[in-house]
Amino acid sequence: MKPLEFWYEFGSTYSYPAAMRIESLAESAGRTVTWRVFLLGPIFAEQGWDDSPFNLYPAKGRYMWRDLERVCDGQGIGFRRPSAFPRNGLQAARVACRFAEAAWLPGFVRAVYRANFEDDRDIATLETVSDCLSQAGVEPGPVLTESTSPDSKALLRAQTAEAARLGIFGAPSFRAGTELFWGNDRLEDAIGWSSSR
Amino acid sequence: MKPLEFWYEFGSTYSYPAAMRIESLAESAGRTVTWRVFLLGPIFAEQGWDDSPFNLYPAKGRYMWRDLERVCDGQGIGFRRPSAFPRNGLQAARVACRFAEAAWLPGFVRAVYRANFEDDRDIATLETVSDCLSQAGVEPGPVLTESTSPDSKALLRAQTAEAARLGIFGAPSFRAGTELFWGNDRLEDAIGWSSSR
């Protein structure tokens, strides 16, 4: 059996349905998930983009919003198109990177995605990130302080560089051993691959 | 029940597995397919691309070739990475556009995709297109002559403009009624949508 890594970014639209279902799907297959947050900004910048491709290519963006609505509907999760896109997930990502191993991490990640894509809240603010930590059952203060330390900032930069090194170019991505899968649609394949010998 | 349209381009990688399975899948669901070929070139040009995004964005391209290999393997169809990409499907597209209603059309389309993605043949040549017509059981000469008439050329231009008008930005795409689906991964959803009232 191979490790199963979930590479996600808080601003990424299709990372939302993936984040909401990965834990239960993996559990059904007897697999555990390694949650690896990263930032798409530097990765997009290397491709010459200063914005989400869904904004840069309007036809693609129009399609994505409708498709995401269908996907969320099919998955039975709430969806409201965010009034700003993409939202800045830097602060939430620093928390998720520094505390990747915490038992409360998956609950926090899901709370941030719901804030962004179900409740149309600005996830860039400390207030929203605090609320999401509270929802995950953890005291926000010490976590926020620790997540903005120079070490924590460096950790997220390193993880983003690692994503690029692994050939990751979008989110969500999954790794099963050395095999890369891109997109919410490939989650089942990634879990299947991670379960094979 | 809604009409089910298959929008494909002969150079498009993921159109290959879609073309190989759409007819049997649709038949199982009691649906008939309208085959609508178009050219990605003018559509990509509008997005500022003078080449396939899989060439323009190397990380995305590397991933796609490996993913396509997995997809074809899972589907049980042959695959060999073409030595040139994307290949020019203009001549084949003129045939497929002019003779979209012919009984031999689906067989011809599949033969062209196999030539490109299984046999690594140059589909731009009259020789390959002729062979594909023969494989589909039709006499190539008159078809090739007719497909290069001014009317046939205009027909393909109009169909490509129609694709852009419908919001199509990549291939394969599917339409079920007025609903758009993009990518081989969405074929089942499109068929499901076309079967709903």
Short mmCIF file of N, CA, C and O in Angstrom, two decimals, chain A residues 6-132:
data_model
loop_
_atom_site.label_atom_id
_atom_site.label_comp_id
_atom_site.label_asym_id
_atom_site.label_seq_id
_atom_site.Cartn_x
_atom_site.Cartn_y
_atom_site.Cartn_z
N PHE A 6 -2.93 14.40 -0.23
CA PHE A 6 -3.93 15.33 -0.77
C PHE A 6 -3.30 16.72 -0.80
O PHE A 6 -3.00 17.30 0.24
N TRP A 7 -3.08 17.23 -2.00
CA TRP A 7 -2.49 18.55 -2.20
C TRP A 7 -3.60 19.53 -2.55
O TRP A 7 -4.24 19.40 -3.60
N TYR A 8 -3.82 20.51 -1.68
CA TYR A 8 -4.97 21.41 -1.86
C TYR A 8 -4.56 22.85 -1.60
O TYR A 8 -3.52 23.13 -0.99
N GLU A 9 -5.39 23.75 -2.11
CA GLU A 9 -5.19 25.20 -1.90
C GLU A 9 -6.56 25.78 -1.57
O GLU A 9 -7.57 25.38 -2.17
N PHE A 10 -6.61 26.67 -0.58
CA PHE A 10 -7.91 27.11 -0.07
C PHE A 10 -8.71 27.95 -1.06
O PHE A 10 -9.92 28.04 -0.96
N GLY A 11 -8.05 28.58 -2.03
CA GLY A 11 -8.79 29.37 -3.01
C GLY A 11 -9.34 28.53 -4.15
O GLY A 11 -10.15 29.01 -4.93
N SER A 12 -8.89 27.28 -4.25
CA SER A 12 -9.20 26.44 -5.42
C SER A 12 -10.61 25.87 -5.36
O SER A 12 -10.99 25.24 -4.37
N THR A 13 -11.33 26.08 -6.44
CA THR A 13 -12.76 25.71 -6.45
C THR A 13 -12.97 24.20 -6.31
O THR A 13 -13.73 23.75 -5.46
N TYR A 14 -12.31 23.41 -7.17
CA TYR A 14 -12.57 21.97 -7.15
C TYR A 14 -11.90 21.28 -5.95
O TYR A 14 -12.16 20.11 -5.69
N SER A 15 -11.02 22.02 -5.23
CA SER A 15 -10.49 21.45 -3.99
C SER A 15 -11.59 21.34 -2.94
O SER A 15 -11.49 20.51 -2.03
N TYR A 16 -12.61 22.19 -3.06
CA TYR A 16 -13.69 22.17 -2.07
C TYR A 16 -14.42 20.82 -2.04
O TYR A 16 -14.41 20.14 -1.00
N PRO A 17 -15.03 20.37 -3.16
CA PRO A 17 -15.68 19.04 -3.09
C PRO A 17 -14.71 17.92 -2.73
O PRO A 17 -15.09 16.96 -2.06
N ALA A 18 -13.45 18.04 -3.18
CA ALA A 18 -12.47 16.99 -2.86
C ALA A 18 -12.22 16.94 -1.35
O ALA A 18 -12.20 15.86 -0.74
N ALA A 19 -12.05 18.12 -0.74
CA ALA A 19 -11.77 18.18 0.70
C ALA A 19 -12.94 17.63 1.52
O ALA A 19 -12.75 17.04 2.58
N MET A 20 -14.15 17.84 1.01
CA MET A 20 -15.32 17.43 1.77
C MET A 20 -15.53 15.91 1.75
O MET A 20 -16.24 15.37 2.59
N ARG A 21 -14.94 15.22 0.75
CA ARG A 21 -15.23 13.79 0.65
C ARG A 21 -14.02 12.90 0.82
O ARG A 21 -14.17 11.68 0.95
N ILE A 22 -12.80 13.46 0.82
CA ILE A 22 -11.62 12.59 0.77
C ILE A 22 -11.50 11.71 2.02
O ILE A 22 -11.15 10.53 1.90
N GLU A 23 -11.81 12.25 3.20
CA GLU A 23 -11.56 11.47 4.41
C GLU A 23 -12.48 10.25 4.47
O GLU A 23 -12.01 9.13 4.75
N SER A 24 -13.75 10.44 4.17
CA SER A 24 -14.67 9.30 4.26
C SER A 24 -14.37 8.28 3.16
O SER A 24 -14.42 7.07 3.40
N LEU A 25 -14.05 8.76 1.96
CA LEU A 25 -13.71 7.83 0.87
C LEU A 25 -12.46 7.02 1.20
O LEU A 25 -12.43 5.80 0.99
N ALA A 26 -11.44 7.69 1.71
CA ALA A 26 -10.19 7.01 2.03
C ALA A 26 -10.40 6.01 3.15
O ALA A 26 -9.90 4.88 3.11
N GLU A 27 -11.19 6.41 4.13
CA GLU A 27 -11.47 5.52 5.26
C GLU A 27 -12.16 4.24 4.79
O GLU A 27 -11.80 3.14 5.22
N SER A 28 -13.12 4.40 3.88
CA SER A 28 -13.82 3.21 3.35
C SER A 28 -12.84 2.26 2.67
O SER A 28 -13.08 1.06 2.60
N ALA A 29 -11.75 2.82 2.13
CA ALA A 29 -10.76 1.99 1.44
C ALA A 29 -9.62 1.58 2.38
O ALA A 29 -8.64 0.96 1.94
N GLY A 30 -9.77 1.94 3.66
CA GLY A 30 -8.72 1.59 4.63
C GLY A 30 -7.43 2.37 4.47
O GLY A 30 -6.36 1.91 4.83
N ARG A 31 -7.53 3.57 3.93
CA ARG A 31 -6.35 4.39 3.69
C ARG A 31 -6.41 5.64 4.57
O ARG A 31 -7.49 6.13 4.90
N THR A 32 -5.24 6.15 4.94
CA THR A 32 -5.21 7.43 5.66
C THR A 32 -4.64 8.50 4.73
O THR A 32 -3.81 8.22 3.85
N VAL A 33 -5.09 9.72 4.96
CA VAL A 33 -4.75 10.84 4.08
C VAL A 33 -3.66 11.70 4.72
O VAL A 33 -3.75 12.02 5.90
N THR A 34 -2.67 12.06 3.95
CA THR A 34 -1.71 13.08 4.37
C THR A 34 -2.15 14.40 3.72
O THR A 34 -2.20 14.50 2.50
N TRP A 35 -2.49 15.36 4.55
CA TRP A 35 -3.02 16.64 4.06
C TRP A 35 -1.86 17.57 3.79
O TRP A 35 -1.12 17.94 4.69
N ARG A 36 -1.68 17.99 2.53
CA ARG A 36 -0.56 18.84 2.17
C ARG A 36 -1.04 20.10 1.45
O ARG A 36 -1.29 20.09 0.25
N VAL A 37 -1.16 21.17 2.22
CA VAL A 37 -1.62 22.43 1.65
C VAL A 37 -0.48 23.10 0.89
O VAL A 37 0.70 22.89 1.20
N PHE A 38 -0.81 23.87 -0.12
CA PHE A 38 0.20 24.66 -0.82
C PHE A 38 -0.47 25.89 -1.41
O PHE A 38 -1.69 26.06 -1.30
N LEU A 39 0.33 26.76 -2.03
CA LEU A 39 -0.21 27.98 -2.65
C LEU A 39 -0.13 27.86 -4.17
O LEU A 39 0.93 27.53 -4.72
N LEU A 40 -1.22 28.15 -4.83
CA LEU A 40 -1.22 28.10 -6.30
C LEU A 40 -0.56 29.33 -6.91
O LEU A 40 -0.06 29.25 -8.04
N GLY A 41 -0.56 30.44 -6.19
CA GLY A 41 -0.04 31.69 -6.74
C GLY A 41 1.33 31.54 -7.39
O GLY A 41 1.51 31.85 -8.57
N PRO A 42 2.34 31.05 -6.64
CA PRO A 42 3.68 30.92 -7.22
C PRO A 42 3.71 29.92 -8.38
O PRO A 42 4.49 30.09 -9.33
N ILE A 43 2.85 28.90 -8.31
CA ILE A 43 2.82 27.88 -9.37
C ILE A 43 2.19 28.47 -10.64
O ILE A 43 2.68 28.25 -11.76
N PHE A 44 1.13 29.23 -10.47
CA PHE A 44 0.52 29.91 -11.62
C PHE A 44 1.49 30.95 -12.19
O PHE A 44 1.56 31.13 -13.41
N ALA A 45 2.20 31.66 -11.31
CA ALA A 45 3.14 32.69 -11.78
C ALA A 45 4.19 32.09 -12.71
O ALA A 45 4.56 32.70 -13.71
N GLU A 46 4.62 30.85 -12.39
CA GLU A 46 5.62 30.19 -13.24
C GLU A 46 5.04 29.89 -14.63
O GLU A 46 5.78 29.70 -15.59
N GLN A 47 3.72 29.75 -14.72
CA GLN A 47 3.08 29.51 -16.01
C GLN A 47 2.70 30.83 -16.68
O GLN A 47 2.03 30.82 -17.73
N GLY A 48 3.10 31.95 -16.06
CA GLY A 48 2.85 33.25 -16.67
C GLY A 48 1.50 33.85 -16.32
O GLY A 48 1.06 34.81 -16.96
N TRP A 49 0.83 33.27 -15.32
CA TRP A 49 -0.50 33.76 -14.95
C TRP A 49 -0.41 34.57 -13.67
O TRP A 49 0.19 34.15 -12.68
N ASP A 50 -1.08 35.74 -13.67
CA ASP A 50 -1.12 36.57 -12.46
C ASP A 50 -2.50 36.51 -11.82
O ASP A 50 -2.84 37.33 -10.95
N ASP A 51 -3.30 35.56 -12.25
CA ASP A 51 -4.66 35.42 -11.72
C ASP A 51 -5.07 33.96 -11.96
O ASP A 51 -4.36 33.21 -12.63
N SER A 52 -6.22 33.58 -11.45
CA SER A 52 -6.73 32.23 -11.72
C SER A 52 -7.01 32.09 -13.22
O SER A 52 -7.56 33.01 -13.84
N PRO A 53 -6.69 30.94 -13.81
CA PRO A 53 -7.05 30.73 -15.23
C PRO A 53 -8.56 30.84 -15.45
O PRO A 53 -8.99 31.16 -16.55
N PHE A 54 -9.35 30.62 -14.42
CA PHE A 54 -10.80 30.76 -14.56
C PHE A 54 -11.21 32.22 -14.73
O PHE A 54 -12.29 32.51 -15.23
N ASN A 55 -10.36 33.13 -14.29
CA ASN A 55 -10.59 34.56 -14.55
C ASN A 55 -9.94 34.98 -15.86
O ASN A 55 -10.50 35.78 -16.61
N LEU A 56 -8.75 34.43 -16.13
CA LEU A 56 -8.03 34.82 -17.34
C LEU A 56 -8.73 34.32 -18.60
O LEU A 56 -8.65 34.96 -19.65
N TYR A 57 -9.40 33.17 -18.51
CA TYR A 57 -10.08 32.58 -19.67
C TYR A 57 -11.57 32.50 -19.35
O TYR A 57 -12.05 31.51 -18.78
N PRO A 58 -12.32 33.55 -19.72
CA PRO A 58 -13.72 33.68 -19.27
C PRO A 58 -14.62 32.50 -19.66
O PRO A 58 -15.48 32.11 -18.86
N ALA A 59 -14.45 31.92 -20.85
CA ALA A 59 -15.32 30.80 -21.23
C ALA A 59 -15.11 29.63 -20.28
O ALA A 59 -16.06 28.97 -19.85
N LYS A 60 -13.85 29.39 -19.95
CA LYS A 60 -13.51 28.32 -19.02
C LYS A 60 -14.09 28.62 -17.62
O LYS A 60 -14.58 27.73 -16.95
N GLY A 61 -14.00 29.87 -17.22
CA GLY A 61 -14.54 30.27 -15.93
C GLY A 61 -16.05 30.12 -15.86
O GLY A 61 -16.58 29.58 -14.89
N ARG A 62 -16.74 30.57 -16.90
CA ARG A 62 -18.21 30.43 -16.92
C ARG A 62 -18.60 28.97 -16.79
O ARG A 62 -19.52 28.60 -16.05
N TYR A 63 -17.90 28.13 -17.54
CA TYR A 63 -18.20 26.69 -17.47
C TYR A 63 -17.94 26.16 -16.07
O TYR A 63 -18.76 25.42 -15.50
N MET A 64 -16.80 26.52 -15.50
CA MET A 64 -16.42 25.97 -14.19
C MET A 64 -17.47 26.26 -13.13
O MET A 64 -17.82 25.38 -12.35
N TRP A 65 -17.98 27.50 -13.09
CA TRP A 65 -18.95 27.84 -12.04
C TRP A 65 -20.20 26.99 -12.16
O TRP A 65 -20.76 26.54 -11.16
N ARG A 66 -20.65 26.77 -13.39
CA ARG A 66 -21.83 25.93 -13.56
C ARG A 66 -21.52 24.48 -13.22
O ARG A 66 -22.31 23.78 -12.56
N ASP A 67 -20.35 24.02 -13.67
CA ASP A 67 -19.97 22.63 -13.41
C ASP A 67 -19.82 22.38 -11.91
O ASP A 67 -20.27 21.37 -11.38
N LEU A 68 -19.19 23.32 -11.22
CA LEU A 68 -18.97 23.17 -9.77
C LEU A 68 -20.30 23.08 -9.04
O LEU A 68 -20.46 22.31 -8.10
N GLU A 69 -21.26 23.89 -9.50
CA GLU A 69 -22.61 23.84 -8.93
C GLU A 69 -23.21 22.43 -9.08
O GLU A 69 -23.76 21.87 -8.14
N ARG A 70 -23.04 21.87 -10.28
CA ARG A 70 -23.56 20.51 -10.51
C ARG A 70 -22.84 19.50 -9.63
O ARG A 70 -23.45 18.60 -9.07
N VAL A 71 -21.50 19.63 -9.53
CA VAL A 71 -20.71 18.68 -8.74
C VAL A 71 -21.12 18.74 -7.27
O VAL A 71 -21.34 17.70 -6.63
N CYS A 72 -21.25 19.94 -6.73
CA CYS A 72 -21.64 20.09 -5.32
C CYS A 72 -23.05 19.55 -5.10
O CYS A 72 -23.32 18.89 -4.10
N ASP A 73 -23.92 19.81 -6.05
CA ASP A 73 -25.28 19.32 -5.97
C ASP A 73 -25.28 17.78 -5.94
O ASP A 73 -25.94 17.16 -5.11
N GLY A 74 -24.52 17.18 -6.83
CA GLY A 74 -24.44 15.72 -6.89
C GLY A 74 -23.85 15.13 -5.62
O GLY A 74 -24.18 14.00 -5.23
N GLN A 75 -22.98 15.89 -4.98
CA GLN A 75 -22.31 15.41 -3.77
C GLN A 75 -23.11 15.75 -2.50
O GLN A 75 -22.75 15.32 -1.41
N GLY A 76 -24.17 16.54 -2.69
CA GLY A 76 -24.99 16.90 -1.54
C GLY A 76 -24.33 17.88 -0.58
O GLY A 76 -24.61 17.86 0.62
N ILE A 77 -23.45 18.74 -1.10
CA ILE A 77 -22.85 19.78 -0.26
C ILE A 77 -23.31 21.15 -0.75
O ILE A 77 -23.62 21.33 -1.93
N GLY A 78 -23.37 22.10 0.19
CA GLY A 78 -23.85 23.43 -0.15
C GLY A 78 -22.90 24.15 -1.10
O GLY A 78 -21.70 23.86 -1.13
N PHE A 79 -23.43 25.09 -1.86
CA PHE A 79 -22.57 25.89 -2.72
C PHE A 79 -23.21 27.24 -2.99
O PHE A 79 -24.38 27.33 -3.37
N ARG A 80 -22.44 28.30 -2.76
CA ARG A 80 -22.84 29.63 -3.19
C ARG A 80 -21.61 30.24 -3.86
O ARG A 80 -20.52 30.21 -3.30
N ARG A 81 -21.78 30.76 -5.07
CA ARG A 81 -20.62 31.33 -5.77
C ARG A 81 -20.04 32.48 -4.96
O ARG A 81 -20.75 33.44 -4.65
N PRO A 82 -18.74 32.41 -4.62
CA PRO A 82 -18.13 33.47 -3.82
C PRO A 82 -18.20 34.81 -4.55
O PRO A 82 -18.02 34.87 -5.76
N SER A 83 -18.45 35.88 -3.81
CA SER A 83 -18.54 37.21 -4.42
C SER A 83 -17.16 37.73 -4.81
O SER A 83 -17.05 38.70 -5.56
N ALA A 84 -16.10 37.09 -4.31
CA ALA A 84 -14.73 37.43 -4.73
C ALA A 84 -14.00 36.12 -5.03
O ALA A 84 -14.15 35.15 -4.29
N PHE A 85 -13.24 36.12 -6.13
CA PHE A 85 -12.53 34.89 -6.50
C PHE A 85 -11.27 35.24 -7.27
O PHE A 85 -11.34 36.06 -8.17
N PRO A 86 -10.13 34.59 -6.99
CA PRO A 86 -9.95 33.66 -5.88
C PRO A 86 -9.70 34.40 -4.58
O PRO A 86 -9.12 35.49 -4.59
N ARG A 87 -10.11 33.82 -3.48
CA ARG A 87 -9.84 34.43 -2.17
C ARG A 87 -8.44 34.04 -1.73
O ARG A 87 -7.90 33.00 -2.11
N ASN A 88 -7.88 34.90 -0.90
CA ASN A 88 -6.51 34.73 -0.41
C ASN A 88 -6.50 33.78 0.80
O ASN A 88 -6.96 34.14 1.88
N GLY A 89 -5.97 32.58 0.60
CA GLY A 89 -5.96 31.58 1.66
C GLY A 89 -4.64 31.50 2.41
O GLY A 89 -4.38 30.49 3.07
N LEU A 90 -3.82 32.55 2.30
CA LEU A 90 -2.47 32.48 2.89
C LEU A 90 -2.48 32.18 4.39
O LEU A 90 -1.78 31.27 4.85
N GLN A 91 -3.27 32.93 5.15
CA GLN A 91 -3.26 32.75 6.60
C GLN A 91 -3.76 31.34 6.97
O GLN A 91 -3.19 30.64 7.80
N ALA A 92 -4.85 30.94 6.34
CA ALA A 92 -5.40 29.60 6.61
C ALA A 92 -4.39 28.52 6.20
O ALA A 92 -4.26 27.49 6.88
N ALA A 93 -3.65 28.76 5.11
CA ALA A 93 -2.67 27.78 4.64
C ALA A 93 -1.50 27.67 5.60
O ALA A 93 -0.96 26.58 5.81
N ARG A 94 -1.10 28.79 6.18
CA ARG A 94 -0.01 28.72 7.17
C ARG A 94 -0.42 27.86 8.37
O ARG A 94 0.36 27.07 8.88
N VAL A 95 -1.67 28.02 8.79
CA VAL A 95 -2.18 27.18 9.89
C VAL A 95 -2.18 25.72 9.46
O VAL A 95 -1.68 24.84 10.17
N ALA A 96 -2.73 25.46 8.28
CA ALA A 96 -2.91 24.07 7.83
C ALA A 96 -1.57 23.39 7.56
O ALA A 96 -1.46 22.16 7.67
N CYS A 97 -0.58 24.18 7.21
CA CYS A 97 0.75 23.61 6.94
C CYS A 97 1.46 23.30 8.26
O CYS A 97 1.99 22.21 8.47
N ARG A 98 1.42 24.26 9.17
CA ARG A 98 2.12 24.09 10.45
C ARG A 98 1.48 22.99 11.29
O ARG A 98 2.17 22.28 12.02
N PHE A 99 0.16 22.85 11.22
CA PHE A 99 -0.54 21.88 12.06
C PHE A 99 -1.12 20.72 11.24
O PHE A 99 -2.18 20.18 11.56
N ALA A 100 -0.40 20.33 10.20
CA ALA A 100 -0.89 19.30 9.28
C ALA A 100 -1.18 17.97 9.97
O ALA A 100 -2.04 17.20 9.53
N GLU A 101 -0.49 17.70 11.06
CA GLU A 101 -0.63 16.40 11.74
C GLU A 101 -1.67 16.43 12.85
O GLU A 101 -1.96 15.39 13.46
N ALA A 102 -2.21 17.62 13.15
CA ALA A 102 -3.16 17.73 14.27
C ALA A 102 -4.44 16.97 13.98
O ALA A 102 -4.91 16.91 12.83
N ALA A 103 -5.02 16.42 15.02
CA ALA A 103 -6.27 15.66 14.86
C ALA A 103 -7.40 16.56 14.35
O ALA A 103 -8.31 16.10 13.67
N TRP A 104 -7.32 17.86 14.70
CA TRP A 104 -8.40 18.78 14.30
C TRP A 104 -8.22 19.33 12.88
O TRP A 104 -9.07 20.06 12.37
N LEU A 105 -7.11 19.01 12.23
CA LEU A 105 -6.80 19.62 10.94
C LEU A 105 -7.88 19.40 9.86
O LEU A 105 -8.32 20.37 9.22
N PRO A 106 -8.33 18.16 9.64
CA PRO A 106 -9.34 17.96 8.59
C PRO A 106 -10.61 18.76 8.84
O PRO A 106 -11.19 19.34 7.90
N GLY A 107 -11.03 18.85 10.10
CA GLY A 107 -12.22 19.64 10.43
C GLY A 107 -12.00 21.12 10.15
O GLY A 107 -12.90 21.81 9.64
N PHE A 108 -10.81 21.61 10.44
CA PHE A 108 -10.48 23.00 10.16
C PHE A 108 -10.49 23.26 8.65
O PHE A 108 -11.07 24.25 8.17
N VAL A 109 -9.88 22.38 7.89
CA VAL A 109 -9.82 22.55 6.43
C VAL A 109 -11.24 22.60 5.85
O VAL A 109 -11.56 23.48 5.04
N ARG A 110 -12.07 21.69 6.27
CA ARG A 110 -13.44 21.69 5.76
C ARG A 110 -14.19 22.96 6.15
O ARG A 110 -14.96 23.51 5.35
N ALA A 111 -13.94 23.46 7.37
CA ALA A 111 -14.60 24.70 7.81
C ALA A 111 -14.18 25.88 6.94
O ALA A 111 -15.00 26.74 6.59
N VAL A 112 -12.90 25.93 6.55
CA VAL A 112 -12.43 27.03 5.70
C VAL A 112 -13.08 26.93 4.31
O VAL A 112 -13.53 27.93 3.75
N TYR A 113 -13.14 25.72 3.77
CA TYR A 113 -13.78 25.57 2.45
C TYR A 113 -15.26 25.94 2.49
O TYR A 113 -15.78 26.58 1.58
N ARG A 114 -15.93 25.54 3.56
CA ARG A 114 -17.35 25.92 3.67
C ARG A 114 -17.49 27.43 3.78
O ARG A 114 -18.39 28.02 3.17
N ALA A 115 -16.62 28.06 4.54
CA ALA A 115 -16.66 29.52 4.68
C ALA A 115 -16.54 30.18 3.30
O ALA A 115 -17.29 31.10 2.96
N ASN A 116 -15.62 29.68 2.48
CA ASN A 116 -15.35 30.27 1.17
C ASN A 116 -16.46 29.97 0.16
O ASN A 116 -16.96 30.87 -0.51
N PHE A 117 -16.84 28.71 0.06
CA PHE A 117 -17.69 28.28 -1.07
C PHE A 117 -19.15 27.99 -0.70
O PHE A 117 -19.95 27.71 -1.56
N GLU A 118 -19.45 28.03 0.61
CA GLU A 118 -20.85 27.83 0.97
C GLU A 118 -21.40 29.10 1.61
O GLU A 118 -22.54 29.48 1.36
N ASP A 119 -20.57 29.78 2.43
CA ASP A 119 -21.05 30.94 3.18
C ASP A 119 -20.54 32.27 2.63
O ASP A 119 -20.86 33.33 3.18
N ASP A 120 -19.73 32.22 1.55
CA ASP A 120 -19.22 33.45 0.92
C ASP A 120 -18.57 34.38 1.93
O ASP A 120 -18.84 35.58 1.95
N ARG A 121 -17.71 33.83 2.78
CA ARG A 121 -16.98 34.66 3.74
C ARG A 121 -15.56 34.88 3.24
O ARG A 121 -15.00 34.05 2.52
N ASP A 122 -14.96 35.98 3.66
CA ASP A 122 -13.58 36.27 3.25
C ASP A 122 -12.62 35.49 4.15
O ASP A 122 -12.38 35.86 5.30
N ILE A 123 -12.05 34.41 3.58
CA ILE A 123 -11.18 33.54 4.39
C ILE A 123 -9.81 34.17 4.65
O ILE A 123 -9.01 33.60 5.38
N ALA A 124 -9.55 35.33 4.05
CA ALA A 124 -8.26 36.00 4.28
C ALA A 124 -8.19 36.64 5.67
O ALA A 124 -7.11 36.92 6.17
N THR A 125 -9.35 36.87 6.28
CA THR A 125 -9.34 37.61 7.56
C THR A 125 -9.04 36.68 8.73
O THR A 125 -9.42 35.50 8.74
N LEU A 126 -8.41 37.27 9.74
CA LEU A 126 -8.13 36.52 10.97
C LEU A 126 -9.43 36.09 11.64
O LEU A 126 -9.50 35.03 12.26
N GLU A 127 -10.46 36.92 11.49
CA GLU A 127 -11.74 36.60 12.11
C GLU A 127 -12.30 35.28 11.55
O GLU A 127 -12.72 34.40 12.31
N THR A 128 -12.29 35.15 10.24
CA THR A 128 -12.82 33.91 9.64
C THR A 128 -11.95 32.72 10.02
O THR A 128 -12.47 31.65 10.38
N VAL A 129 -10.63 32.88 9.94
CA VAL A 129 -9.75 31.76 10.28
C VAL A 129 -9.95 31.35 11.74
O VAL A 129 -10.00 30.16 12.07
N SER A 130 -10.11 32.34 12.62
CA SER A 130 -10.39 32.05 14.03
C SER A 130 -11.69 31.26 14.19
O SER A 130 -11.74 30.27 14.92
N ASP A 131 -12.72 31.71 13.52
CA ASP A 131 -14.01 31.00 13.60
C ASP A 131 -13.86 29.55 13.13
O ASP A 131 -14.45 28.64 13.71
N CYS A 132 -13.09 29.36 12.08
CA CYS A 132 -12.92 28.00 11.55
C CYS A 132 -12.15 27.12 12.54
O CYS A 132 -12.45 25.94 12.67
#
